[in-house]
Tab-separated table of C-alpha atoms and ligand atoms in Angstrom:
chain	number	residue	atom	x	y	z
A	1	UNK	CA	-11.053	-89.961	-74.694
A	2	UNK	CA	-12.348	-93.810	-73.425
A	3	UNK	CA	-9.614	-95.111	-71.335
A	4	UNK	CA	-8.696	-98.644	-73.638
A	5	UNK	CA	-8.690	-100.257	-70.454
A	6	UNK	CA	-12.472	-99.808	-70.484
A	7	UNK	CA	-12.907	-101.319	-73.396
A	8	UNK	CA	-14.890	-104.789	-73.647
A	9	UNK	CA	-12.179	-106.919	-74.795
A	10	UNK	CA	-9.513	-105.413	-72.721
A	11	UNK	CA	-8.254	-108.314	-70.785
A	12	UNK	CA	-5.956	-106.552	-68.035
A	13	UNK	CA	-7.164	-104.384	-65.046
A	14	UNK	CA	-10.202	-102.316	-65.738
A	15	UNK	CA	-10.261	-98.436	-64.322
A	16	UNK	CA	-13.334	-97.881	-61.952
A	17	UNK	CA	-15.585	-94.928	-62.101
A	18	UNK	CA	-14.246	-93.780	-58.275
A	19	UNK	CA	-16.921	-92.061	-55.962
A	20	UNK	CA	-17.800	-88.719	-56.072
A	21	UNK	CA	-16.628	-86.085	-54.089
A	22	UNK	CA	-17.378	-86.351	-50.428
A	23	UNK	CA	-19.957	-84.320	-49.008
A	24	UNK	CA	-19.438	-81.553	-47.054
A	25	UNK	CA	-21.417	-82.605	-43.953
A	26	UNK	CA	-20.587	-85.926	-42.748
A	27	UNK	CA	-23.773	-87.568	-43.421
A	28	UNK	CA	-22.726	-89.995	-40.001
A	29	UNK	CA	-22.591	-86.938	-38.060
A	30	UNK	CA	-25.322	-87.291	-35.218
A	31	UNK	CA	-27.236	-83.646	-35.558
A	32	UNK	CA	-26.267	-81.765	-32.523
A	33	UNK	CA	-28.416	-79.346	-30.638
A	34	UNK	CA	-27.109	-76.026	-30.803
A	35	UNK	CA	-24.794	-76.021	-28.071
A	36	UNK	CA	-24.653	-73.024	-26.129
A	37	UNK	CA	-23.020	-72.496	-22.977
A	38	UNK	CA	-24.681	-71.957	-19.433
A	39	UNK	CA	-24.359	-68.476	-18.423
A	40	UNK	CA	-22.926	-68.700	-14.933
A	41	UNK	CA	-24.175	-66.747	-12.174
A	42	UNK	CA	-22.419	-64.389	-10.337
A	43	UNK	CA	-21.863	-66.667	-7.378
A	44	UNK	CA	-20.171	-69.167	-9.269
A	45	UNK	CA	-18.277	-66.869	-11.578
A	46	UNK	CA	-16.771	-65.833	-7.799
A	47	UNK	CA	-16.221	-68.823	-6.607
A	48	UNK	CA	-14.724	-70.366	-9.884
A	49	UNK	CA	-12.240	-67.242	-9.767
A	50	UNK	CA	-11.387	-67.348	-6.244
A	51	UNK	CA	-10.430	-71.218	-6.896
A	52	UNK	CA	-8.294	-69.734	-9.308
A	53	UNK	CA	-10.026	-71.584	-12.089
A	54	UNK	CA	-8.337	-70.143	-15.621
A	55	UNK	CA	-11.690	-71.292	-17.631
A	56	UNK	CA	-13.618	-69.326	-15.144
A	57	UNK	CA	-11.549	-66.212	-15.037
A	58	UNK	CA	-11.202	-66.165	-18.570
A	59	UNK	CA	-15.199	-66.037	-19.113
A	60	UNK	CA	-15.680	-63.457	-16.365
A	61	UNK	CA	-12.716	-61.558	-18.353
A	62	UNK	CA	-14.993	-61.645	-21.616
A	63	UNK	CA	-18.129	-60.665	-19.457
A	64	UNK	CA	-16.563	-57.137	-18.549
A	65	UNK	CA	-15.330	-56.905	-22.258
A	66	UNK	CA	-18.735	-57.194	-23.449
A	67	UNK	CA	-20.302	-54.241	-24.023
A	68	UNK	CA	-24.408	-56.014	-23.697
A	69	UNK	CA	-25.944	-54.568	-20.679
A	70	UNK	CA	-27.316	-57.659	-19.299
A	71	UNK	CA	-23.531	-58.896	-19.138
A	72	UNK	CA	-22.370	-55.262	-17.836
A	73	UNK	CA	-24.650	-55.530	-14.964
A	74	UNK	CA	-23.315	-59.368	-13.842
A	75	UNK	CA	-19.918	-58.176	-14.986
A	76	UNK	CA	-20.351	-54.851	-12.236
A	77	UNK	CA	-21.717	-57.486	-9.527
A	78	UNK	CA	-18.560	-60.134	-10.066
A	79	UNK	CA	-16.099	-57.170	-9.587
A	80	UNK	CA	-17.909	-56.224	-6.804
A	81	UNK	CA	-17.533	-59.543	-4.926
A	82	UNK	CA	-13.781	-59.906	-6.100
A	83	UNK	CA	-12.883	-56.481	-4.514
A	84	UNK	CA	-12.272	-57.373	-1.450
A	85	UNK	CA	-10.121	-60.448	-2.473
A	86	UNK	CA	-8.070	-57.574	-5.059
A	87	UNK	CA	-4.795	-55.448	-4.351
A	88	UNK	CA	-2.376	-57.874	-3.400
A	89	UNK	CA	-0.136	-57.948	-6.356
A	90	UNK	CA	2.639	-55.989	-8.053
A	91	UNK	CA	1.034	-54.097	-11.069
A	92	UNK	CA	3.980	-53.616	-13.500
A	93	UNK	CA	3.434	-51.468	-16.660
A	94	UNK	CA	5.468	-52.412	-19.916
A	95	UNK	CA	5.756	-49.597	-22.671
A	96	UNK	CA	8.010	-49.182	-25.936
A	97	UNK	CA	7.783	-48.642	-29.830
A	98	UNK	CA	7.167	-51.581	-31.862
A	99	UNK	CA	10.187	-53.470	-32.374
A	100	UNK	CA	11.305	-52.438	-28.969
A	101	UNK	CA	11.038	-56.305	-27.633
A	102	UNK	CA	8.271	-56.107	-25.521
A	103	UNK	CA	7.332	-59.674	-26.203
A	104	UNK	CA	10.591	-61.123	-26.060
A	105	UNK	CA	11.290	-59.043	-23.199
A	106	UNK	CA	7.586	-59.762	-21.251
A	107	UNK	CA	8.641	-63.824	-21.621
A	108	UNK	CA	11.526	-63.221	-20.180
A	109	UNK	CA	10.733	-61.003	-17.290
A	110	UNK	CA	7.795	-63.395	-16.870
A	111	UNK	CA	9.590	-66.812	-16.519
A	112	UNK	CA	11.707	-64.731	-14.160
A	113	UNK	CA	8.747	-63.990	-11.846
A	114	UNK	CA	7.594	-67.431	-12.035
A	115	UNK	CA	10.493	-69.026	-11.272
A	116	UNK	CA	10.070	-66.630	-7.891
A	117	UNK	CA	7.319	-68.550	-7.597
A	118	UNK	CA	4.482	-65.926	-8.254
A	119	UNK	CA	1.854	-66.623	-10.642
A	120	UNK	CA	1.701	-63.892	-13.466
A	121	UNK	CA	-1.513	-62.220	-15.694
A	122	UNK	CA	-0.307	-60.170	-19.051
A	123	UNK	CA	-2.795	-57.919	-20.047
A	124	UNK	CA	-2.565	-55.144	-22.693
A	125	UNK	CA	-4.092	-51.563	-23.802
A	126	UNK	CA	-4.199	-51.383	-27.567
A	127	UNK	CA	-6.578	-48.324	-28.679
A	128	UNK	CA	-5.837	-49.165	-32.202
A	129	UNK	CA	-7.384	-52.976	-31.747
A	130	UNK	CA	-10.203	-51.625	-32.757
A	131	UNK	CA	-9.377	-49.779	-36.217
A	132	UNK	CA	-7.377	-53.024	-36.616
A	133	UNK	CA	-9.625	-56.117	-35.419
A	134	UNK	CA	-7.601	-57.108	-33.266
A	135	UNK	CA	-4.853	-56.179	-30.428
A	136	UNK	CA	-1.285	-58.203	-31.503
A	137	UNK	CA	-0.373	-56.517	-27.617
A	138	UNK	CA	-0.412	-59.057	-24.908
A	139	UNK	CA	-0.754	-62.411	-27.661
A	140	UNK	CA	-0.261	-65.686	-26.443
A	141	UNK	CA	1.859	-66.094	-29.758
A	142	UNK	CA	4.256	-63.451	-29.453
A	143	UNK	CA	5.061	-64.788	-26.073
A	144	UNK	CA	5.885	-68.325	-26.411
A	145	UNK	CA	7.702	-69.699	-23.437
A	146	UNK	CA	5.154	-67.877	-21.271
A	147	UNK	CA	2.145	-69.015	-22.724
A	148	UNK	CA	2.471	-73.033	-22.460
A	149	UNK	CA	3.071	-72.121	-18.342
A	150	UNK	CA	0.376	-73.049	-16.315
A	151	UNK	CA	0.655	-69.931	-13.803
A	152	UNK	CA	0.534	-67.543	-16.745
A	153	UNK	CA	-2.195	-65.973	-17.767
A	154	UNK	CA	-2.031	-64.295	-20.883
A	155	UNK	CA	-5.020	-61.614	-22.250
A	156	UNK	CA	-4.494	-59.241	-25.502
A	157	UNK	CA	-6.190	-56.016	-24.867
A	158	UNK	CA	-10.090	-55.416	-25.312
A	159	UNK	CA	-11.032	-54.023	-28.110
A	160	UNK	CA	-14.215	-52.480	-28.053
A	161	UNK	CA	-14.496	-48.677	-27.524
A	162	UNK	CA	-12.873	-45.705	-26.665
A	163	UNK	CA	-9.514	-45.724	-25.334
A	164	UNK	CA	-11.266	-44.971	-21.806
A	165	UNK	CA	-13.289	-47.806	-21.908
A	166	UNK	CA	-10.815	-50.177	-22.943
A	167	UNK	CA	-8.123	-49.115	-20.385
A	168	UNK	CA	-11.176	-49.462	-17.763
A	169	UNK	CA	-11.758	-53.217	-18.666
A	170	UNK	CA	-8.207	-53.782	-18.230
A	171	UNK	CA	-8.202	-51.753	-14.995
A	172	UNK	CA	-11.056	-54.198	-13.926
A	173	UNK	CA	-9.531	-57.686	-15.227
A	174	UNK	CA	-6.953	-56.832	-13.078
A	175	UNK	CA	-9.243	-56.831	-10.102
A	176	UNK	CA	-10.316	-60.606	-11.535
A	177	UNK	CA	-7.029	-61.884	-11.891
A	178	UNK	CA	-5.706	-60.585	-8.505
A	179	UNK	CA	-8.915	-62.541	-7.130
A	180	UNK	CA	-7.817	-65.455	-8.729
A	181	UNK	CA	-4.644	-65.212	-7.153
A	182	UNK	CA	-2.411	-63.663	-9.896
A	183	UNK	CA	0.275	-61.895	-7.416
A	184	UNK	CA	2.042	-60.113	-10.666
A	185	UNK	CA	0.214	-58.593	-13.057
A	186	UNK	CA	1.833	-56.904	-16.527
A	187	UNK	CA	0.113	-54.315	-18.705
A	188	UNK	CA	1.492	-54.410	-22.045
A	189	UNK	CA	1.154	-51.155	-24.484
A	190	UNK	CA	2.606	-49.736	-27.741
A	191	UNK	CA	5.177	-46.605	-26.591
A	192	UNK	CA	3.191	-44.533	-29.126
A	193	UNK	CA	0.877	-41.848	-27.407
A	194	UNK	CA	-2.451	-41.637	-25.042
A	195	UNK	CA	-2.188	-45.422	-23.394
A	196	UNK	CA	0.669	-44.921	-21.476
A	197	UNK	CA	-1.447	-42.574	-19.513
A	198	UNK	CA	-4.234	-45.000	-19.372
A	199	UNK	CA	-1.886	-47.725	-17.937
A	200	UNK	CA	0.239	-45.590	-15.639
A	201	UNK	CA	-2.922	-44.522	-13.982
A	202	UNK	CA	-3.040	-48.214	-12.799
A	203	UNK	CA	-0.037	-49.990	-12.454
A	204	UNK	CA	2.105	-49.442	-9.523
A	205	UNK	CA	5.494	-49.603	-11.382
A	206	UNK	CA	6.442	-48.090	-15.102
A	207	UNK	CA	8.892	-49.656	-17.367
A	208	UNK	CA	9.871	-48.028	-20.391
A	209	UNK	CA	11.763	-50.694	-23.128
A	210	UNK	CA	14.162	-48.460	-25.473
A	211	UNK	CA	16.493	-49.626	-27.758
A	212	UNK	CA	20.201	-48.103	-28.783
A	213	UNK	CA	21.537	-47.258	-32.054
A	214	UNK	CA	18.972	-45.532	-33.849
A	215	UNK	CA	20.459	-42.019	-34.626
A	216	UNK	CA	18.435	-39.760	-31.758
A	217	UNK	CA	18.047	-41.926	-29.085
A	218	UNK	CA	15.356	-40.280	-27.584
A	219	UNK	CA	13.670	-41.222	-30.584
A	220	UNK	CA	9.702	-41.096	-31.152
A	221	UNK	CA	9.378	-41.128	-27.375
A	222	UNK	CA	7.251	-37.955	-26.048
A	223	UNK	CA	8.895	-36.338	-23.438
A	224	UNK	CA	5.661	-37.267	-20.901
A	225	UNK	CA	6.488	-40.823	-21.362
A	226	UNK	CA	9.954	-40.561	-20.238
A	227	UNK	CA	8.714	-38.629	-17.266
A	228	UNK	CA	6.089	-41.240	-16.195
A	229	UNK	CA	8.846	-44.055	-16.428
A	230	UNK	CA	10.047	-45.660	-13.035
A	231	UNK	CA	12.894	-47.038	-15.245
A	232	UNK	CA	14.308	-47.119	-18.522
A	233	UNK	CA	15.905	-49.985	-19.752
A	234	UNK	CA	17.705	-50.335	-22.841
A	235	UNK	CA	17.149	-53.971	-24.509
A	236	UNK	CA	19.170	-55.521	-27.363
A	237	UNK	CA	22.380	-55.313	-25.674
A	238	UNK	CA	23.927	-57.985	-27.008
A	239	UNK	CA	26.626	-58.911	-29.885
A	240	UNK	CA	27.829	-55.519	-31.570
A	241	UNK	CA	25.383	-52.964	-29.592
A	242	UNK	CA	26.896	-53.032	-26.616
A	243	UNK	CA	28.494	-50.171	-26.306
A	244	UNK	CA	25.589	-48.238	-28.505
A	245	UNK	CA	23.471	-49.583	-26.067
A	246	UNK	CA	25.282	-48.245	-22.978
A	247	UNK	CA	26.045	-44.927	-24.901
A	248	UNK	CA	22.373	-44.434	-25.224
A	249	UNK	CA	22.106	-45.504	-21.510
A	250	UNK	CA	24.494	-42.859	-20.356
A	251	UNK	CA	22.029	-40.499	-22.723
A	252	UNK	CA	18.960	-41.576	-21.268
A	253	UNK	CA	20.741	-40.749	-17.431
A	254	UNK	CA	21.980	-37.754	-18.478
A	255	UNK	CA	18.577	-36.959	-20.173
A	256	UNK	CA	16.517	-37.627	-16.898
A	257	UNK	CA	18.652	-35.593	-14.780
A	258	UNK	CA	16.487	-32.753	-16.550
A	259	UNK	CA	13.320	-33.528	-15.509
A	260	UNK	CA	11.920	-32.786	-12.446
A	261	UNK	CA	11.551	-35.069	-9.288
A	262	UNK	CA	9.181	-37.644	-9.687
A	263	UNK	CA	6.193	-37.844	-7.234
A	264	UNK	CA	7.520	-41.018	-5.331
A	265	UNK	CA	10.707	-39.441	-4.980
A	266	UNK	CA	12.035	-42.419	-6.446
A	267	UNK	CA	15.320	-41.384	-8.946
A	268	UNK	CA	14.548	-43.358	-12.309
A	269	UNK	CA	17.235	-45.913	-13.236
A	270	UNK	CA	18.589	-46.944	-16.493
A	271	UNK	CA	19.498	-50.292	-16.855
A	272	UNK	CA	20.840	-52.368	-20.299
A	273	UNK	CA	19.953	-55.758	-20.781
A	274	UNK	CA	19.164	-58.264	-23.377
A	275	UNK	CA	16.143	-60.047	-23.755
A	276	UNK	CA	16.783	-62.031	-26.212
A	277	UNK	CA	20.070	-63.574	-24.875
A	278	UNK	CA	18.308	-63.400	-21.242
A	279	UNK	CA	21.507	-60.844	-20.109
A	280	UNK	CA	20.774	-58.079	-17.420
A	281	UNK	CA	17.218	-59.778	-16.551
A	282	UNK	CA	18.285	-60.428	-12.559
A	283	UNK	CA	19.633	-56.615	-12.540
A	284	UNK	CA	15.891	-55.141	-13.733
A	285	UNK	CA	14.255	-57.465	-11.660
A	286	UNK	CA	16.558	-56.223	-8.678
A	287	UNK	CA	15.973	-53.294	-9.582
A	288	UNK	CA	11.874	-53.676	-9.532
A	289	UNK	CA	12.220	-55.671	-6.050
A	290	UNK	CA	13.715	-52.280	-4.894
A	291	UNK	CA	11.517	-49.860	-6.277
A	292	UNK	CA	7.973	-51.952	-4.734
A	293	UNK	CA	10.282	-51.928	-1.343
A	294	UNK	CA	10.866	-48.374	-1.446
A	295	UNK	CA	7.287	-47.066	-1.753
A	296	UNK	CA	6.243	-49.670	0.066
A	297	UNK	CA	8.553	-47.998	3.172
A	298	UNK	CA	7.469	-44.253	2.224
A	299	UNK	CA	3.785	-45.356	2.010
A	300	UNK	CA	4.041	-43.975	-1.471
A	301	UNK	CA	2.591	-47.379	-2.710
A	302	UNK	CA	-0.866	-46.650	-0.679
A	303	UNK	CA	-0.809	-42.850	-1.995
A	304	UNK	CA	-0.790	-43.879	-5.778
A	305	UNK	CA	-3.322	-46.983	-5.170
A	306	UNK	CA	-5.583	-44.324	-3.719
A	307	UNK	CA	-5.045	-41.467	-5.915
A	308	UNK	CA	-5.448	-44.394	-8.765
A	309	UNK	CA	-9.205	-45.532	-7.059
A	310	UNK	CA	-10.162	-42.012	-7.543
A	311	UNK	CA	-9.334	-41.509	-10.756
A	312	UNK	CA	-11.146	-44.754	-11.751
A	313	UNK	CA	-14.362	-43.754	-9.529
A	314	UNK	CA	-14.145	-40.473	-11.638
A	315	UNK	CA	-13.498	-41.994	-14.967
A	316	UNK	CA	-15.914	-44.722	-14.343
A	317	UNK	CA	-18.666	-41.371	-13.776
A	318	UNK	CA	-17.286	-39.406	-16.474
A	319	UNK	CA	-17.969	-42.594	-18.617
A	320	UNK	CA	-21.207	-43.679	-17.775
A	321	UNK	CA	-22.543	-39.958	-18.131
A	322	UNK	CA	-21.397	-39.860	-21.423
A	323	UNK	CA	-22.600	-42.782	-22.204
A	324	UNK	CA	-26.255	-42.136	-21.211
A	325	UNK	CA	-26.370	-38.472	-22.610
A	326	UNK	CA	-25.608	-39.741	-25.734
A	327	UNK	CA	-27.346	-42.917	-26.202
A	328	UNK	CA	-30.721	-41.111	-25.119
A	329	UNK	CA	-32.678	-41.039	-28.302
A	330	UNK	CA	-34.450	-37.559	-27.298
A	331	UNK	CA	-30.556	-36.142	-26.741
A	332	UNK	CA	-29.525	-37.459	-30.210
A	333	UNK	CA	-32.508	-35.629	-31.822
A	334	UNK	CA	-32.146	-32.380	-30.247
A	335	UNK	CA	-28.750	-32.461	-30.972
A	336	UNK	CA	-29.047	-33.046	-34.504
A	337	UNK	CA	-31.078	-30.209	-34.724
A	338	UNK	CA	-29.049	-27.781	-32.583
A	339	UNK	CA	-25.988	-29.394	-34.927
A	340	UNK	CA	-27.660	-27.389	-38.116
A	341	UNK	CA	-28.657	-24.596	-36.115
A	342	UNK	CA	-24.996	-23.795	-35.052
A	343	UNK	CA	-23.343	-24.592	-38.424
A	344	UNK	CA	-26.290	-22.376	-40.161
A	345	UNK	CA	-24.876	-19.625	-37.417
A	346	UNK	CA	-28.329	-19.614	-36.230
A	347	UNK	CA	-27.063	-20.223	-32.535
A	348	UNK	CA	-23.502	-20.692	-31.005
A	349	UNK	CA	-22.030	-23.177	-30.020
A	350	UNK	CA	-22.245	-22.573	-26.331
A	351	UNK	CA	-25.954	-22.018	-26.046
A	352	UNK	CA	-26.742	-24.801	-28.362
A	353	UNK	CA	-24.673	-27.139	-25.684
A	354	UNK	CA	-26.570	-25.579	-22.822
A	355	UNK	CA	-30.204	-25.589	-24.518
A	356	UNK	CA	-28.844	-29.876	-25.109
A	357	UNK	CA	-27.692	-30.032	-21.391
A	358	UNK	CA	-31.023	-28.146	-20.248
A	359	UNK	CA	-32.856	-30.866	-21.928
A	360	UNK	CA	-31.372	-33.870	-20.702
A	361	UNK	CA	-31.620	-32.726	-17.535
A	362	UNK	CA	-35.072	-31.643	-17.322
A	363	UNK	CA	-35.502	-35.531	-19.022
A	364	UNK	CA	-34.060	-37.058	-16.859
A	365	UNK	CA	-35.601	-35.181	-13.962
A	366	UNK	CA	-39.024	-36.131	-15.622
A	367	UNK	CA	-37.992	-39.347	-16.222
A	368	UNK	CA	-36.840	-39.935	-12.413
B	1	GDP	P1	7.747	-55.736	-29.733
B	1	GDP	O1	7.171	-55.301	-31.021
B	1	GDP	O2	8.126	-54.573	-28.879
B	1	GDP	O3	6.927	-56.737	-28.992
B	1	GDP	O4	9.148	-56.456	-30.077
B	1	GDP	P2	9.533	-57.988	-30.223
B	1	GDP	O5	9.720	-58.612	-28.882
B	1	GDP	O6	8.607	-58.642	-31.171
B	1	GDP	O7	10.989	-57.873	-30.861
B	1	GDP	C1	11.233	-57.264	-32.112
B	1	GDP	C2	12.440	-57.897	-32.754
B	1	GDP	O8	13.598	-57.632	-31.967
B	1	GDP	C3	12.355	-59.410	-32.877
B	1	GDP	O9	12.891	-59.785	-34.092
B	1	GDP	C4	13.186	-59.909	-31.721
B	1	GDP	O10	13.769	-61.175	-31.993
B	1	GDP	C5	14.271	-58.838	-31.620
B	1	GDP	N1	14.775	-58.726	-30.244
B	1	GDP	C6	14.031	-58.626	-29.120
B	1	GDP	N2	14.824	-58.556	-28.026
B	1	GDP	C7	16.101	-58.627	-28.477
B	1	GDP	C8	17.384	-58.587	-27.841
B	1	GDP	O11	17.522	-58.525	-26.617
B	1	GDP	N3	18.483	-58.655	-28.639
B	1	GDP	C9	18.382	-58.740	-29.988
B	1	GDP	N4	19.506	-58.788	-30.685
B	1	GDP	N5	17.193	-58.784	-30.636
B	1	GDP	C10	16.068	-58.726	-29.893
């Protein structure tokens, strides 16, 4: 219907037509070239990290996370340099279920450290980042107080690849960030299965978060878990789980007594705290202090660090075979075929693998 106000002889205000919506591109806009940023060299990737320059550090971090093999080669050569500049920091592992306040409990423990007056990288394993797009482990959102300080670094977990190659990245981000002069360095993971290995193969220290008042307090933990653990500590002790939280405590003490000594000789403690109402955090952080002064007196410390470099050489080899065997196109063929032969019961299994093997190695002999 006409508006009356547009109509001739309508004497008061007249309604104007408007403008049309806006464009979508700001026709103003000055066309920009397609910005892309310099790739550094290794040099100054070095140098940026040894200045301890966050922007830096966190580029070189998404170097080794790429899985290109351009950036895998510069990625290899910046590790290389930072090596020597590596080691110097306490490597602290952080494990529990969901729910178990890890993130609460890792801004906590983490303002702690800084107030020390270290400077402090949180990194994470999460195998399932891939399935899910995403790690929520070791996000700057979770962990609020820690991320807006400026000697926290704060890294959810890569999330390309197998679980191997995604607990090797972290292994070697840690190398950057001790570079960079991060002297404490968390590894965050979910208390659910095959990580914890990955990160107690390289942190120097294993914390496992539990929480009280759940029926079977040694719930959904595997038993390995509990016998990789440095400490236990029971969070949420606070308001009206006090006492289930020291129940479970007592539990957890009694429960430990069981298993067998640990390598280090160290006796596992278990400790209740809150992290939510910051109680208890002094007595695990006492508690840490001793631990890193302990092995640090039996030489324990060095032992691990070593047996832990080994274990990464091997890895790293285990890794890089698999890699080539199965990303050579001549491999993939043959073992299609041999794949029919032994479900057709043509061959077995075992000669199939070694006619496969035979092959790549006569390839790469050739190829050599
Ligand atoms: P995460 O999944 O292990 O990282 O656990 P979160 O840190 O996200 O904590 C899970 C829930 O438990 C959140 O609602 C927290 O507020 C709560 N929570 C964490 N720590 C404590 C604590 O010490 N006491 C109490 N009462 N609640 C806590």
């Amino acid at each position: 219907m006409e508006h009356p106000e547009n109509d001739k002889e309508y004497k008061g205000l007249q309604v104007n037509g408007g403008v049309g919506s806006q464009p979508t591109v700001n026709p103003y806009r000055k066309s920009m070239p397609h910005h892309r940023r310099r790739q550094l060299t290794a040099g100054e990737y070095v140098e940026g990290i040894l200045k301890g320059d966050v922007s830096v550090l966190g580029r070189a971090v998404t170097l080794v996370e790429s899985t290109a093999d351009e950036h895998q080669a510069l990625a290899q050569e910046v590790i290389e340099k930072c090596l020597p500049y590596s080691g110097k920091s306490k490597r602290i592992g952080i494990t529990g279920v969901p729910g178990a306040g890890k993130s609460t409990s890792i801004d906590v423990f983490g303002l702690h450290v800084l107030r020390q007056g270290g400077k402090l990288a949180v990194l994470a394993i999460d195998p399932s980042s891939e399935r899910t797009k995403g790690s929520i482990l070791g996000d700057k959102t979770r962990m609020e107080k820690l991320s807006q300080q400026k000697d926290a670094f704060i890294r959810p977990s890569p999330s390309a690849g197998s679980l191997g190659g995604v607990a090797r990245k972290t292994r070697e981000t840690i190398v950057l960030c001790e570079a960079a002069g991060y002297d404490n360095i968390f590894v965050e993971t979910v208390g659910v299965g095959q990580s914890e290995t990955a990160v107690h193969s390289m942190v120097d220290f294993f914390l496992l978060i539990q929480l009280a008042g759940t029926g079977d307090e040694l719930q959904g933990i595997k038993r390995g878990i509990m016998e990789m653990a440095d400490c236990i500590v029971i969070n949420k002790c606070d308001g009206d789980n006090v006492d289930r939280a020291k129940l479970a405590a007592a539990q957890f003490r009694n429960a430990l007594h069981l298993f067998p000594p640990t390598p280090s000789k160290w006796v596992p403690e278990v400790i209740t705290y809150s992290g939510y109402y910051e109680l208890g955090i002094d007595e695990v952080w006492g508690m840490i202090d001793r631990y890193f002064d302990y092995v640090k007196k039996t030489g324990y410390f060095e032992t691990k660090r070593n047996q832990q470099a080994k274990y990464w050489m091997i890895e790293t080899i285990n890794e890089h075979l698999r890699n080539n065997f199965y990303h050579t196109p001549e491999v993939r063929a043959l073992l299609e075929q041999k794949e029919m032969r032994v479900l057709n019961n043509e061959q077995s299994s075992f000669t199939a693998a070694k006619d496969v093997l035979d092959f790549y190695f006569d390839h790469m002999r050739a190829k050599g």
